[in-house]
mmCIF file of N, CA, C and O in Angstrom:
data_model
loop_
_atom_site.group_PDB
_atom_site.id
_atom_site.type_symbol
_atom_site.label_atom_id
_atom_site.label_comp_id
_atom_site.label_asym_id
_atom_site.label_seq_id
_atom_site.Cartn_x
_atom_site.Cartn_y
_atom_site.Cartn_z
ATOM 1 N N MET A 3 0.851 -1.175 0.000
ATOM 2 C CA MET A 3 0.000 0.000 0.000
ATOM 3 C C MET A 3 0.899 1.240 0.000
ATOM 4 O O MET A 3 1.838 1.322 0.763
ATOM 5 N N THR A 4 0.583 2.182 -0.866
ATOM 6 C CA THR A 4 1.360 3.411 -0.915
ATOM 7 C C THR A 4 0.864 4.382 0.148
ATOM 8 O O THR A 4 -0.200 4.191 0.745
ATOM 9 N N VAL A 5 1.625 5.430 0.359
ATOM 10 C CA VAL A 5 1.223 6.464 1.311
ATOM 11 C C VAL A 5 -0.102 7.077 0.885
ATOM 12 O O VAL A 5 -1.003 7.306 1.697
ATOM 13 N N ALA A 6 -0.241 7.310 -0.416
ATOM 14 C CA ALA A 6 -1.477 7.918 -0.930
ATOM 15 C C ALA A 6 -2.681 7.011 -0.687
ATOM 16 O O ALA A 6 -3.744 7.471 -0.274
ATOM 17 N N GLU A 7 -2.524 5.695 -0.900
ATOM 18 C CA GLU A 7 -3.632 4.774 -0.673
ATOM 19 C C GLU A 7 -4.002 4.729 0.806
ATOM 20 O O GLU A 7 -5.172 4.676 1.161
ATOM 21 N N GLY A 8 -3.002 4.752 1.671
ATOM 22 C CA GLY A 8 -3.255 4.772 3.109
ATOM 23 C C GLY A 8 -4.000 6.029 3.518
ATOM 24 O O GLY A 8 -4.881 6.000 4.377
ATOM 25 N N TRP A 9 -3.657 7.139 2.878
ATOM 26 C CA TRP A 9 -4.328 8.401 3.166
ATOM 27 C C TRP A 9 -5.795 8.329 2.760
ATOM 28 O O TRP A 9 -6.673 8.791 3.481
ATOM 29 N N VAL A 10 -6.070 7.706 1.623
ATOM 30 C CA VAL A 10 -7.468 7.580 1.166
ATOM 31 C C VAL A 10 -8.259 6.768 2.180
ATOM 32 O O VAL A 10 -9.368 7.140 2.549
ATOM 33 N N GLU A 11 -7.697 5.655 2.662
ATOM 34 C CA GLU A 11 -8.402 4.855 3.665
ATOM 35 C C GLU A 11 -8.657 5.661 4.935
ATOM 36 O O GLU A 11 -9.719 5.589 5.526
ATOM 37 N N LEU A 12 -7.682 6.435 5.355
ATOM 38 C CA LEU A 12 -7.813 7.252 6.554
ATOM 39 C C LEU A 12 -8.901 8.303 6.372
ATOM 40 O O LEU A 12 -9.766 8.486 7.225
ATOM 41 N N VAL A 13 -8.888 8.982 5.249
ATOM 42 C CA VAL A 13 -9.857 10.049 4.976
ATOM 43 C C VAL A 13 -11.254 9.478 4.770
ATOM 44 O O VAL A 13 -12.233 10.041 5.225
ATOM 45 N N GLN A 14 -11.335 8.340 4.100
ATOM 46 C CA GLN A 14 -12.643 7.759 3.808
ATOM 47 C C GLN A 14 -13.411 7.457 5.090
ATOM 48 O O GLN A 14 -14.626 7.574 5.133
ATOM 49 N N GLY A 15 -12.714 7.117 6.154
ATOM 50 C CA GLY A 15 -13.374 6.856 7.421
ATOM 51 C C GLY A 15 -13.875 8.113 8.110
ATOM 52 O O GLY A 15 -14.704 8.056 8.996
ATOM 53 N N ARG A 16 -13.384 9.269 7.705
ATOM 54 C CA ARG A 16 -13.759 10.527 8.359
ATOM 55 C C ARG A 16 -14.675 11.411 7.524
ATOM 56 O O ARG A 16 -15.249 12.350 8.030
ATOM 57 N N ILE A 17 -14.765 11.140 6.256
ATOM 58 C CA ILE A 17 -15.638 11.918 5.372
ATOM 59 C C ILE A 17 -16.900 11.110 5.126
ATOM 60 O O ILE A 17 -16.832 9.903 4.918
ATOM 61 N N GLU A 18 -18.035 11.784 5.156
ATOM 62 C CA GLU A 18 -19.279 11.084 4.879
ATOM 63 C C GLU A 18 -19.390 10.857 3.382
ATOM 64 O O GLU A 18 -19.451 11.798 2.594
ATOM 65 N N VAL A 19 -19.386 9.609 3.022
ATOM 66 C CA VAL A 19 -19.496 9.212 1.621
ATOM 67 C C VAL A 19 -20.775 8.398 1.490
ATOM 68 O O VAL A 19 -21.000 7.475 2.275
ATOM 69 N N PRO A 20 -21.616 8.714 0.512
ATOM 70 C CA PRO A 20 -22.854 7.942 0.348
ATOM 71 C C PRO A 20 -22.542 6.462 0.139
ATOM 72 O O PRO A 20 -21.495 6.113 -0.402
ATOM 73 N N ARG A 21 -23.461 5.610 0.548
ATOM 74 C CA ARG A 21 -23.260 4.173 0.365
ATOM 75 C C ARG A 21 -23.077 3.797 -1.097
ATOM 76 O O ARG A 21 -22.476 2.781 -1.404
ATOM 77 N N SER A 22 -23.602 4.579 -1.986
ATOM 78 C CA SER A 22 -23.538 4.269 -3.416
ATOM 79 C C SER A 22 -22.226 4.722 -4.049
ATOM 80 O O SER A 22 -22.085 4.681 -5.262
ATOM 81 N N ALA A 23 -21.253 5.160 -3.231
ATOM 82 C CA ALA A 23 -19.992 5.661 -3.788
ATOM 83 C C ALA A 23 -18.808 5.232 -2.925
ATOM 84 O O ALA A 23 -18.964 4.839 -1.779
ATOM 85 N N ARG A 24 -17.629 5.304 -3.529
ATOM 86 C CA ARG A 24 -16.367 5.060 -2.834
ATOM 87 C C ARG A 24 -15.391 6.153 -3.237
ATOM 88 O O ARG A 24 -15.499 6.722 -4.323
ATOM 89 N N LEU A 25 -14.450 6.435 -2.370
ATOM 90 C CA LEU A 25 -13.420 7.406 -2.704
ATOM 91 C C LEU A 25 -12.266 6.691 -3.395
ATOM 92 O O LEU A 25 -11.821 5.643 -2.950
ATOM 93 N N ARG A 26 -11.778 7.260 -4.476
ATOM 94 C CA ARG A 26 -10.640 6.705 -5.197
ATOM 95 C C ARG A 26 -9.635 7.817 -5.442
ATOM 96 O O ARG A 26 -10.006 8.954 -5.751
ATOM 97 N N LEU A 27 -8.365 7.483 -5.311
ATOM 98 C CA LEU A 27 -7.312 8.439 -5.610
ATOM 99 C C LEU A 27 -6.932 8.242 -7.075
ATOM 100 O O LEU A 27 -6.449 7.189 -7.464
ATOM 101 N N THR A 28 -7.210 9.250 -7.876
ATOM 102 C CA THR A 28 -6.910 9.179 -9.306
ATOM 103 C C THR A 28 -5.908 10.264 -9.655
ATOM 104 O O THR A 28 -5.479 11.043 -8.798
ATOM 105 N N ARG A 29 -5.565 10.355 -10.923
ATOM 106 C CA ARG A 29 -4.648 11.411 -11.385
ATOM 107 C C ARG A 29 -5.223 12.798 -11.127
ATOM 108 O O ARG A 29 -4.504 13.768 -10.995
ATOM 109 N N ASN A 30 -6.546 12.867 -11.068
ATOM 110 C CA ASN A 30 -7.225 14.144 -10.862
ATOM 111 C C ASN A 30 -7.449 14.457 -9.391
ATOM 112 O O ASN A 30 -8.105 15.424 -9.051
ATOM 113 N N GLY A 31 -6.939 13.619 -8.510
ATOM 114 C CA GLY A 31 -7.110 13.842 -7.081
ATOM 115 C C GLY A 31 -8.072 12.839 -6.492
ATOM 116 O O GLY A 31 -8.292 11.762 -7.032
ATOM 117 N N LEU A 32 -8.664 13.202 -5.388
ATOM 118 C CA LEU A 32 -9.608 12.334 -4.702
ATOM 119 C C LEU A 32 -10.954 12.452 -5.402
ATOM 120 O O LEU A 32 -11.522 13.528 -5.527
ATOM 121 N N THR A 33 -11.471 11.307 -5.850
ATOM 122 C CA THR A 33 -12.691 11.293 -6.644
ATOM 123 C C THR A 33 -13.711 10.366 -6.015
ATOM 124 O O THR A 33 -13.366 9.297 -5.532
ATOM 125 N N SER A 34 -14.965 10.795 -6.047
ATOM 126 C CA SER A 34 -16.057 9.938 -5.600
ATOM 127 C C SER A 34 -16.526 9.131 -6.803
ATOM 128 O O SER A 34 -16.921 9.689 -7.825
ATOM 129 N N VAL A 35 -16.464 7.809 -6.691
ATOM 130 C CA VAL A 35 -16.825 6.930 -7.799
ATOM 131 C C VAL A 35 -18.044 6.117 -7.394
ATOM 132 O O VAL A 35 -18.070 5.547 -6.294
ATOM 133 N N PRO A 36 -19.071 6.028 -8.256
ATOM 134 C CA PRO A 36 -20.229 5.190 -7.930
ATOM 135 C C PRO A 36 -19.794 3.752 -7.708
ATOM 136 O O PRO A 36 -18.923 3.245 -8.412
ATOM 137 N N VAL A 37 -20.371 3.093 -6.743
ATOM 138 C CA VAL A 37 -20.002 1.714 -6.440
ATOM 139 C C VAL A 37 -20.192 0.826 -7.652
ATOM 140 O O VAL A 37 -19.358 -0.017 -7.950
ATOM 141 N N THR A 38 -21.261 1.002 -8.368
ATOM 142 C CA THR A 38 -21.511 0.134 -9.516
ATOM 143 C C THR A 38 -20.388 0.233 -10.538
ATOM 144 O O THR A 38 -19.926 -0.767 -11.044
ATOM 145 N N HIS A 39 -19.917 1.431 -10.817
ATOM 146 C CA HIS A 39 -18.815 1.605 -11.765
ATOM 147 C C HIS A 39 -17.518 1.041 -11.205
ATOM 148 O O HIS A 39 -16.787 0.325 -11.888
ATOM 149 N N ALA A 40 -17.253 1.333 -9.938
ATOM 150 C CA ALA A 40 -16.030 0.836 -9.303
ATOM 151 C C ALA A 40 -16.042 -0.685 -9.260
ATOM 152 O O ALA A 40 -15.046 -1.339 -9.566
ATOM 153 N N HIS A 41 -17.176 -1.252 -8.892
ATOM 154 C CA HIS A 41 -17.285 -2.698 -8.813
ATOM 155 C C HIS A 41 -17.106 -3.336 -10.191
ATOM 156 O O HIS A 41 -16.377 -4.317 -10.336
ATOM 157 N N THR A 42 -17.756 -2.784 -11.191
ATOM 158 C CA THR A 42 -17.663 -3.325 -12.540
ATOM 159 C C THR A 42 -16.235 -3.267 -13.059
ATOM 160 O O THR A 42 -15.726 -4.237 -13.611
ATOM 161 N N THR A 43 -15.576 -2.137 -12.870
ATOM 162 C CA THR A 43 -14.200 -1.980 -13.335
ATOM 163 C C THR A 43 -13.279 -2.962 -12.627
ATOM 164 O O THR A 43 -12.460 -3.627 -13.263
ATOM 165 N N THR A 44 -13.409 -3.083 -11.323
ATOM 166 C CA THR A 44 -12.568 -3.999 -10.557
ATOM 167 C C THR A 44 -12.834 -5.442 -10.965
ATOM 168 O O THR A 44 -11.898 -6.211 -11.166
ATOM 169 N N ALA A 45 -14.086 -5.807 -11.087
ATOM 170 C CA ALA A 45 -14.434 -7.175 -11.470
ATOM 171 C C ALA A 45 -13.859 -7.506 -12.848
ATOM 172 O O ALA A 45 -13.330 -8.597 -13.068
ATOM 173 N N ARG A 46 -13.940 -6.554 -13.784
ATOM 174 C CA ARG A 46 -13.398 -6.765 -15.130
ATOM 175 C C ARG A 46 -11.884 -6.922 -15.075
ATOM 176 O O ARG A 46 -11.311 -7.813 -15.708
ATOM 177 N N ARG A 47 -11.220 -6.086 -14.290
ATOM 178 C CA ARG A 47 -9.760 -6.155 -14.164
ATOM 179 C C ARG A 47 -9.334 -7.489 -13.561
ATOM 180 O O ARG A 47 -8.411 -8.141 -14.045
ATOM 181 N N ILE A 48 -10.029 -7.921 -12.527
ATOM 182 C CA ILE A 48 -9.709 -9.196 -11.883
ATOM 183 C C ILE A 48 -9.956 -10.352 -12.854
ATOM 184 O O ILE A 48 -9.129 -11.258 -12.976
ATOM 185 N N ALA A 49 -11.078 -10.321 -13.550
ATOM 186 C CA ALA A 49 -11.385 -11.395 -14.505
ATOM 187 C C ALA A 49 -10.313 -11.488 -15.582
ATOM 188 O O ALA A 49 -9.871 -12.582 -15.938
ATOM 189 N N ASN A 50 -9.879 -10.342 -16.096
ATOM 190 C CA ASN A 50 -8.838 -10.353 -17.128
ATOM 191 C C ASN A 50 -7.538 -10.916 -16.584
ATOM 192 O O ASN A 50 -6.860 -11.687 -17.266
ATOM 193 N N GLN A 51 -7.159 -10.544 -15.374
ATOM 194 C CA GLN A 51 -5.922 -11.052 -14.787
ATOM 195 C C GLN A 51 -6.024 -12.551 -14.534
ATOM 196 O O GLN A 51 -5.079 -13.296 -14.791
ATOM 197 N N ILE A 52 -7.161 -13.000 -14.061
ATOM 198 C CA ILE A 52 -7.340 -14.420 -13.779
ATOM 199 C C ILE A 52 -7.285 -15.221 -15.068
ATOM 200 O O ILE A 52 -6.592 -16.223 -15.168
ATOM 201 N N GLU A 53 -8.003 -14.794 -16.079
ATOM 202 C CA GLU A 53 -8.047 -15.544 -17.317
ATOM 203 C C GLU A 53 -6.700 -15.596 -18.019
ATOM 204 O O GLU A 53 -6.396 -16.560 -18.699
ATOM 205 N N GLU A 54 -5.874 -14.565 -17.852
ATOM 206 C CA GLU A 54 -4.564 -14.559 -18.476
ATOM 207 C C GLU A 54 -3.626 -15.573 -17.831
ATOM 208 O O GLU A 54 -2.761 -16.122 -18.483
ATOM 209 N N ARG A 55 -3.778 -15.825 -16.544
ATOM 210 C CA ARG A 55 -2.821 -16.651 -15.806
ATOM 211 C C ARG A 55 -3.390 -17.953 -15.280
ATOM 212 O O ARG A 55 -2.661 -18.779 -14.761
ATOM 213 N N LEU A 56 -4.681 -18.135 -15.366
ATOM 214 C CA LEU A 56 -5.327 -19.255 -14.708
ATOM 215 C C LEU A 56 -5.118 -20.560 -15.468
ATOM 216 O O LEU A 56 -5.554 -20.706 -16.598
ATOM 217 N N PRO A 57 -4.432 -21.528 -14.849
ATOM 218 C CA PRO A 57 -4.232 -22.809 -15.524
ATOM 219 C C PRO A 57 -5.479 -23.690 -15.466
ATOM 220 O O PRO A 57 -5.626 -24.602 -16.251
ATOM 221 N N GLY A 58 -6.364 -23.408 -14.525
ATOM 222 C CA GLY A 58 -7.579 -24.199 -14.405
ATOM 223 C C GLY A 58 -8.424 -23.744 -13.248
ATOM 224 O O GLY A 58 -8.050 -22.850 -12.494
ATOM 225 N N VAL A 59 -9.591 -24.371 -13.118
ATOM 226 C CA VAL A 59 -10.537 -24.047 -12.053
ATOM 227 C C VAL A 59 -10.872 -25.334 -11.325
ATOM 228 O O VAL A 59 -11.051 -26.381 -11.953
ATOM 229 N N VAL A 60 -10.929 -25.261 -9.996
ATOM 230 C CA VAL A 60 -11.365 -26.395 -9.181
ATOM 231 C C VAL A 60 -12.700 -26.015 -8.562
ATOM 232 O O VAL A 60 -12.829 -24.965 -7.949
ATOM 233 N N GLU A 61 -13.671 -26.884 -8.724
ATOM 234 C CA GLU A 61 -15.016 -26.626 -8.204
ATOM 235 C C GLU A 61 -15.434 -27.773 -7.302
ATOM 236 O O GLU A 61 -15.345 -28.934 -7.694
ATOM 237 N N VAL A 62 -15.863 -27.468 -6.087
ATOM 238 C CA VAL A 62 -16.449 -28.475 -5.205
ATOM 239 C C VAL A 62 -17.946 -28.429 -5.446
ATOM 240 O O VAL A 62 -18.567 -27.368 -5.361
ATOM 241 N N VAL A 63 -18.524 -29.578 -5.771
ATOM 242 C CA VAL A 63 -19.934 -29.644 -6.154
ATOM 243 C C VAL A 63 -20.828 -29.153 -5.025
ATOM 244 O O VAL A 63 -20.693 -29.557 -3.879
ATOM 245 N N SER A 64 -21.734 -28.271 -5.394
ATOM 246 C CA SER A 64 -22.694 -27.713 -4.449
ATOM 247 C C SER A 64 -23.867 -28.676 -4.290
ATOM 248 O O SER A 64 -24.463 -29.091 -5.279
ATOM 249 N N PRO A 65 -24.203 -29.035 -3.055
ATOM 250 C CA PRO A 65 -25.340 -29.946 -2.859
ATOM 251 C C PRO A 65 -26.660 -29.345 -3.334
ATOM 252 O O PRO A 65 -27.559 -30.061 -3.741
ATOM 253 N N GLU A 66 -26.753 -28.032 -3.302
ATOM 254 C CA GLU A 66 -28.008 -27.371 -3.694
ATOM 255 C C GLU A 66 -28.223 -27.351 -5.197
ATOM 256 O O GLU A 66 -29.358 -27.355 -5.657
ATOM 257 N N ASN A 67 -27.135 -27.277 -5.972
ATOM 258 C CA ASN A 67 -27.309 -27.136 -7.416
ATOM 259 C C ASN A 67 -26.207 -27.883 -8.171
ATOM 260 O O ASN A 67 -25.329 -27.296 -8.777
ATOM 261 N N LYS A 68 -26.285 -29.182 -8.135
ATOM 262 C CA LYS A 68 -25.298 -30.041 -8.789
ATOM 263 C C LYS A 68 -25.256 -29.800 -10.296
ATOM 264 O O LYS A 68 -24.199 -29.814 -10.915
ATOM 265 N N ASN A 69 -26.410 -29.566 -10.897
ATOM 266 C CA ASN A 69 -26.501 -29.348 -12.337
ATOM 267 C C ASN A 69 -25.653 -28.157 -12.783
ATOM 268 O O ASN A 69 -25.017 -28.199 -13.839
ATOM 269 N N ARG A 70 -25.632 -27.105 -11.987
ATOM 270 C CA ARG A 70 -24.856 -25.911 -12.327
ATOM 271 C C ARG A 70 -23.373 -26.234 -12.428
ATOM 272 O O ARG A 70 -22.687 -25.785 -13.346
ATOM 273 N N ASP A 71 -22.861 -27.046 -11.503
ATOM 274 C CA ASP A 71 -21.436 -27.371 -11.484
ATOM 275 C C ASP A 71 -21.032 -28.315 -12.619
ATOM 276 O O ASP A 71 -19.910 -28.260 -13.099
ATOM 277 N N TYR A 72 -21.951 -29.202 -13.030
ATOM 278 C CA TYR A 72 -21.642 -30.170 -14.077
ATOM 279 C C TYR A 72 -22.027 -29.715 -15.479
ATOM 280 O O TYR A 72 -21.477 -30.209 -16.459
ATOM 281 N N LYS A 73 -22.964 -28.795 -15.608
ATOM 282 C CA LYS A 73 -23.437 -28.394 -16.937
ATOM 283 C C LYS A 73 -23.139 -26.926 -17.267
ATOM 284 O O LYS A 73 -22.489 -26.619 -18.246
ATOM 285 N N THR A 74 -23.650 -26.013 -16.432
ATOM 286 C CA THR A 74 -23.558 -24.589 -16.734
ATOM 287 C C THR A 74 -22.132 -24.057 -16.633
ATOM 288 O O THR A 74 -21.633 -23.425 -17.570
ATOM 289 N N LYS A 75 -21.468 -24.316 -15.514
ATOM 290 C CA LYS A 75 -20.124 -23.770 -15.316
ATOM 291 C C LYS A 75 -19.108 -24.287 -16.334
ATOM 292 O O LYS A 75 -18.303 -23.503 -16.829
ATOM 293 N N PRO A 76 -19.111 -25.578 -16.687
ATOM 294 C CA PRO A 76 -18.159 -26.014 -17.712
ATOM 295 C C PRO A 76 -18.337 -25.273 -19.042
ATOM 296 O O PRO A 76 -17.355 -24.942 -19.705
ATOM 297 N N GLU A 77 -19.575 -24.995 -19.403
ATOM 298 C CA GLU A 77 -19.819 -24.245 -20.636
ATOM 299 C C GLU A 77 -19.216 -22.851 -20.547
ATOM 300 O O GLU A 77 -18.570 -22.379 -21.480
ATOM 301 N N HIS A 78 -19.409 -22.188 -19.420
ATOM 302 C CA HIS A 78 -18.884 -20.836 -19.231
ATOM 303 C C HIS A 78 -17.356 -20.837 -19.265
ATOM 304 O O HIS A 78 -16.735 -20.009 -19.922
ATOM 305 N N TYR A 79 -16.737 -21.778 -18.529
ATOM 306 C CA TYR A 79 -15.279 -21.830 -18.477
ATOM 307 C C TYR A 79 -14.685 -22.213 -19.828
ATOM 308 O O TYR A 79 -13.652 -21.688 -20.227
ATOM 309 N N ALA A 80 -15.322 -23.124 -20.538
ATOM 310 C CA ALA A 80 -14.822 -23.520 -21.861
ATOM 311 C C ALA A 80 -14.899 -22.345 -22.832
ATOM 312 O O ALA A 80 -13.981 -22.123 -23.625
ATOM 313 N N LEU A 81 -15.980 -21.585 -22.776
ATOM 314 C CA LEU A 81 -16.105 -20.397 -23.636
ATOM 315 C C LEU A 81 -15.014 -19.380 -23.352
ATOM 316 O O LEU A 81 -14.535 -18.699 -24.254
ATOM 317 N N ARG A 82 -14.597 -19.279 -22.101
ATOM 318 C CA ARG A 82 -13.526 -18.354 -21.719
ATOM 319 C C ARG A 82 -12.145 -18.920 -22.035
ATOM 320 O O ARG A 82 -11.151 -18.243 -21.884
ATOM 321 N N GLY A 83 -12.079 -20.189 -22.396
ATOM 322 C CA GLY A 83 -10.798 -20.791 -22.737
ATOM 323 C C GLY A 83 -9.981 -21.239 -21.547
ATOM 324 O O GLY A 83 -8.769 -21.423 -21.651
ATOM 325 N N ILE A 84 -10.636 -21.458 -20.397
ATOM 326 C CA ILE A 84 -9.926 -21.957 -19.218
ATOM 327 C C ILE A 84 -9.449 -23.372 -19.552
ATOM 328 O O ILE A 84 -10.263 -24.239 -19.875
ATOM 329 N N PRO A 85 -8.122 -23.635 -19.482
ATOM 330 C CA PRO A 85 -7.578 -24.906 -19.960
ATOM 331 C C PRO A 85 -8.091 -26.162 -19.255
ATOM 332 O O PRO A 85 -8.181 -27.213 -19.880
ATOM 333 N N ALA A 86 -8.403 -26.074 -17.964
ATOM 334 C CA ALA A 86 -8.845 -27.264 -17.243
ATOM 335 C C ALA A 86 -9.880 -26.898 -16.193
ATOM 336 O O ALA A 86 -9.807 -25.843 -15.572
ATOM 337 N N TYR A 87 -10.830 -27.806 -16.016
ATOM 338 C CA TYR A 87 -11.889 -27.620 -15.023
ATOM 339 C C TYR A 87 -12.015 -28.924 -14.241
ATOM 340 O O TYR A 87 -12.384 -29.963 -14.792
ATOM 341 N N LEU A 88 -11.661 -28.882 -12.962
ATOM 342 C CA LEU A 88 -11.718 -30.057 -12.101
ATOM 343 C C LEU A 88 -12.945 -29.938 -11.213
ATOM 344 O O LEU A 88 -13.091 -28.979 -10.456
ATOM 345 N N ILE A 89 -13.826 -30.933 -11.294
ATOM 346 C CA ILE A 89 -15.040 -30.963 -10.493
ATOM 347 C C ILE A 89 -14.857 -32.032 -9.422
ATOM 348 O O ILE A 89 -14.635 -33.200 -9.736
ATOM 349 N N VAL A 90 -14.936 -31.624 -8.154
ATOM 350 C CA VAL A 90 -14.757 -32.542 -7.029
ATOM 351 C C VAL A 90 -16.098 -32.697 -6.327
ATOM 352 O O VAL A 90 -16.681 -31.716 -5.876
ATOM 353 N N ASP A 91 -16.566 -33.935 -6.264
ATOM 354 C CA ASP A 91 -17.827 -34.224 -5.584
ATOM 355 C C ASP A 91 -17.502 -34.986 -4.302
ATOM 356 O O ASP A 91 -17.212 -36.186 -4.339
ATOM 357 N N VAL A 92 -17.520 -34.299 -3.179
ATOM 358 C CA VAL A 92 -17.135 -34.916 -1.910
ATOM 359 C C VAL A 92 -18.192 -35.899 -1.404
ATOM 360 O O VAL A 92 -17.876 -36.824 -0.667
ATOM 361 N N ARG A 93 -19.425 -35.711 -1.817
ATOM 362 C CA ARG A 93 -20.485 -36.623 -1.372
ATOM 363 C C ARG A 93 -20.340 -38.008 -1.992
ATOM 364 O O ARG A 93 -20.621 -39.009 -1.357
ATOM 365 N N THR A 94 -19.890 -38.057 -3.259
ATOM 366 C CA THR A 94 -19.722 -39.351 -3.927
ATOM 367 C C THR A 94 -18.258 -39.793 -3.979
ATOM 368 O O THR A 94 -17.951 -40.840 -4.518
ATOM 369 N N ALA A 95 -17.373 -38.944 -3.451
ATOM 370 C CA ALA A 95 -15.932 -39.216 -3.445
ATOM 371 C C ALA A 95 -15.404 -39.459 -4.853
ATOM 372 O O ALA A 95 -14.636 -40.379 -5.110
ATOM 373 N N THR A 96 -15.842 -38.602 -5.806
ATOM 374 C CA THR A 96 -15.377 -38.697 -7.191
ATOM 375 C C THR A 96 -14.893 -37.345 -7.670
ATOM 376 O O THR A 96 -15.204 -36.309 -7.077
ATOM 377 N N TRP A 97 -14.125 -37.365 -8.744
ATOM 378 C CA TRP A 97 -13.689 -36.126 -9.382
ATOM 379 C C TRP A 97 -13.761 -36.300 -10.888
ATOM 380 O O TRP A 97 -13.644 -37.408 -11.410
ATOM 381 N N THR A 98 -13.963 -35.203 -11.583
ATOM 382 C CA THR A 98 -14.028 -35.192 -13.035
ATOM 383 C C THR A 98 -13.127 -34.076 -13.527
ATOM 384 O O THR A 98 -13.238 -32.939 -13.067
ATOM 385 N N LEU A 99 -12.247 -34.397 -14.455
ATOM 386 C CA LEU A 99 -11.341 -33.407 -15.024
ATOM 387 C C LEU A 99 -11.717 -33.170 -16.477
ATOM 388 O O LEU A 99 -11.712 -34.094 -17.294
ATOM 389 N N LEU A 100 -12.084 -31.926 -16.799
ATOM 390 C CA LEU A 100 -12.412 -31.537 -18.169
ATOM 391 C C LEU A 100 -11.260 -30.694 -18.711
ATOM 392 O O LEU A 100 -10.812 -29.766 -18.041
ATOM 393 N N THR A 101 -10.786 -31.023 -19.907
ATOM 394 C CA THR A 101 -9.659 -30.288 -20.494
ATOM 395 C C THR A 101 -9.901 -30.027 -21.971
ATOM 396 O O THR A 101 -10.878 -30.501 -22.550
ATOM 397 N N GLN A 102 -8.989 -29.296 -22.581
ATOM 398 C CA GLN A 102 -8.967 -28.973 -24.010
ATOM 399 C C GLN A 102 -10.247 -28.276 -24.486
ATOM 400 O O GLN A 102 -10.991 -28.810 -25.297
ATOM 401 N N PRO A 103 -10.511 -27.055 -23.970
ATOM 402 C CA PRO A 103 -11.715 -26.345 -24.411
ATOM 403 C C PRO A 103 -11.625 -25.957 -25.889
ATOM 404 O O PRO A 103 -10.589 -25.512 -26.360
ATOM 405 N N GLU A 104 -12.707 -26.198 -26.585
ATOM 406 C CA GLU A 104 -12.757 -25.858 -28.009
ATOM 407 C C GLU A 104 -14.208 -25.574 -28.391
ATOM 408 O O GLU A 104 -15.088 -26.386 -28.113
ATOM 409 N N ASN A 105 -14.436 -24.444 -29.014
ATOM 410 C CA ASN A 105 -15.784 -24.052 -29.457
ATOM 411 C C ASN A 105 -16.814 -24.099 -28.329
ATOM 412 O O ASN A 105 -17.933 -24.547 -28.513
ATOM 413 N N GLY A 106 -16.417 -23.653 -27.143
ATOM 414 C CA GLY A 106 -17.351 -23.550 -26.029
ATOM 415 C C GLY A 106 -17.641 -24.851 -25.309
ATOM 416 O O GLY A 106 -18.586 -24.932 -24.545
ATOM 417 N N ALA A 107 -16.834 -25.883 -25.559
ATOM 418 C CA ALA A 107 -17.033 -27.158 -24.860
ATOM 419 C C ALA A 107 -15.680 -27.803 -24.605
ATOM 420 O O ALA A 107 -14.736 -27.613 -25.366
ATOM 421 N N TYR A 108 -15.613 -28.569 -23.526
ATOM 422 C CA TYR A 108 -14.386 -29.300 -23.234
ATOM 423 C C TYR A 108 -14.377 -30.572 -24.069
ATOM 424 O O TYR A 108 -15.401 -31.256 -24.209
ATOM 425 N N GLN A 109 -13.220 -30.903 -24.645
ATOM 426 C CA GLN A 109 -13.107 -32.049 -25.541
ATOM 427 C C GLN A 109 -12.713 -33.339 -24.836
ATOM 428 O O GLN A 109 -12.888 -34.423 -25.368
ATOM 429 N N PHE A 110 -12.148 -33.231 -23.646
ATOM 430 C CA PHE A 110 -11.643 -34.412 -22.958
ATOM 431 C C PHE A 110 -12.165 -34.459 -21.542
ATOM 432 O O PHE A 110 -12.113 -33.463 -20.833
ATOM 433 N N MET A 111 -12.661 -35.618 -21.144
ATOM 434 C CA MET A 111 -13.152 -35.792 -19.786
ATOM 435 C C MET A 111 -12.498 -37.031 -19.192
ATOM 436 O O MET A 111 -12.413 -38.062 -19.838
ATOM 437 N N ARG A 112 -12.059 -36.891 -17.947
ATOM 438 C CA ARG A 112 -11.427 -38.006 -17.244
ATOM 439 C C ARG A 112 -12.050 -38.093 -15.858
ATOM 440 O O ARG A 112 -12.123 -37.095 -15.140
ATOM 441 N N ILE A 113 -12.493 -39.265 -15.483
ATOM 442 C CA ILE A 113 -13.136 -39.452 -14.173
ATOM 443 C C ILE A 113 -12.266 -40.348 -13.318
ATOM 444 O O ILE A 113 -11.723 -41.309 -13.756
#
């Protein structure tokens, strides 16, 4: 954390900022940024960094929505080009490894 970032945290606690905004230190000084814009920008930046470096995703199957982990998420990850998707089902003590995403689907499955 830089001195400037520490100062923003210190000031943010003492200045009344609406819940719909956050203070950001930019080239133009201290700026009030809407949460929705700040959140969207941060989420996009994180997603780009993750996708550039991510060798794969590990998912523990959710008891509430097993279909999402086995059907929906693999489609999303394959479309993004995530090289490997490991699905771990602790209830059945099994795992499934999906690899080689191509045209929005994984080409190889290993159980």
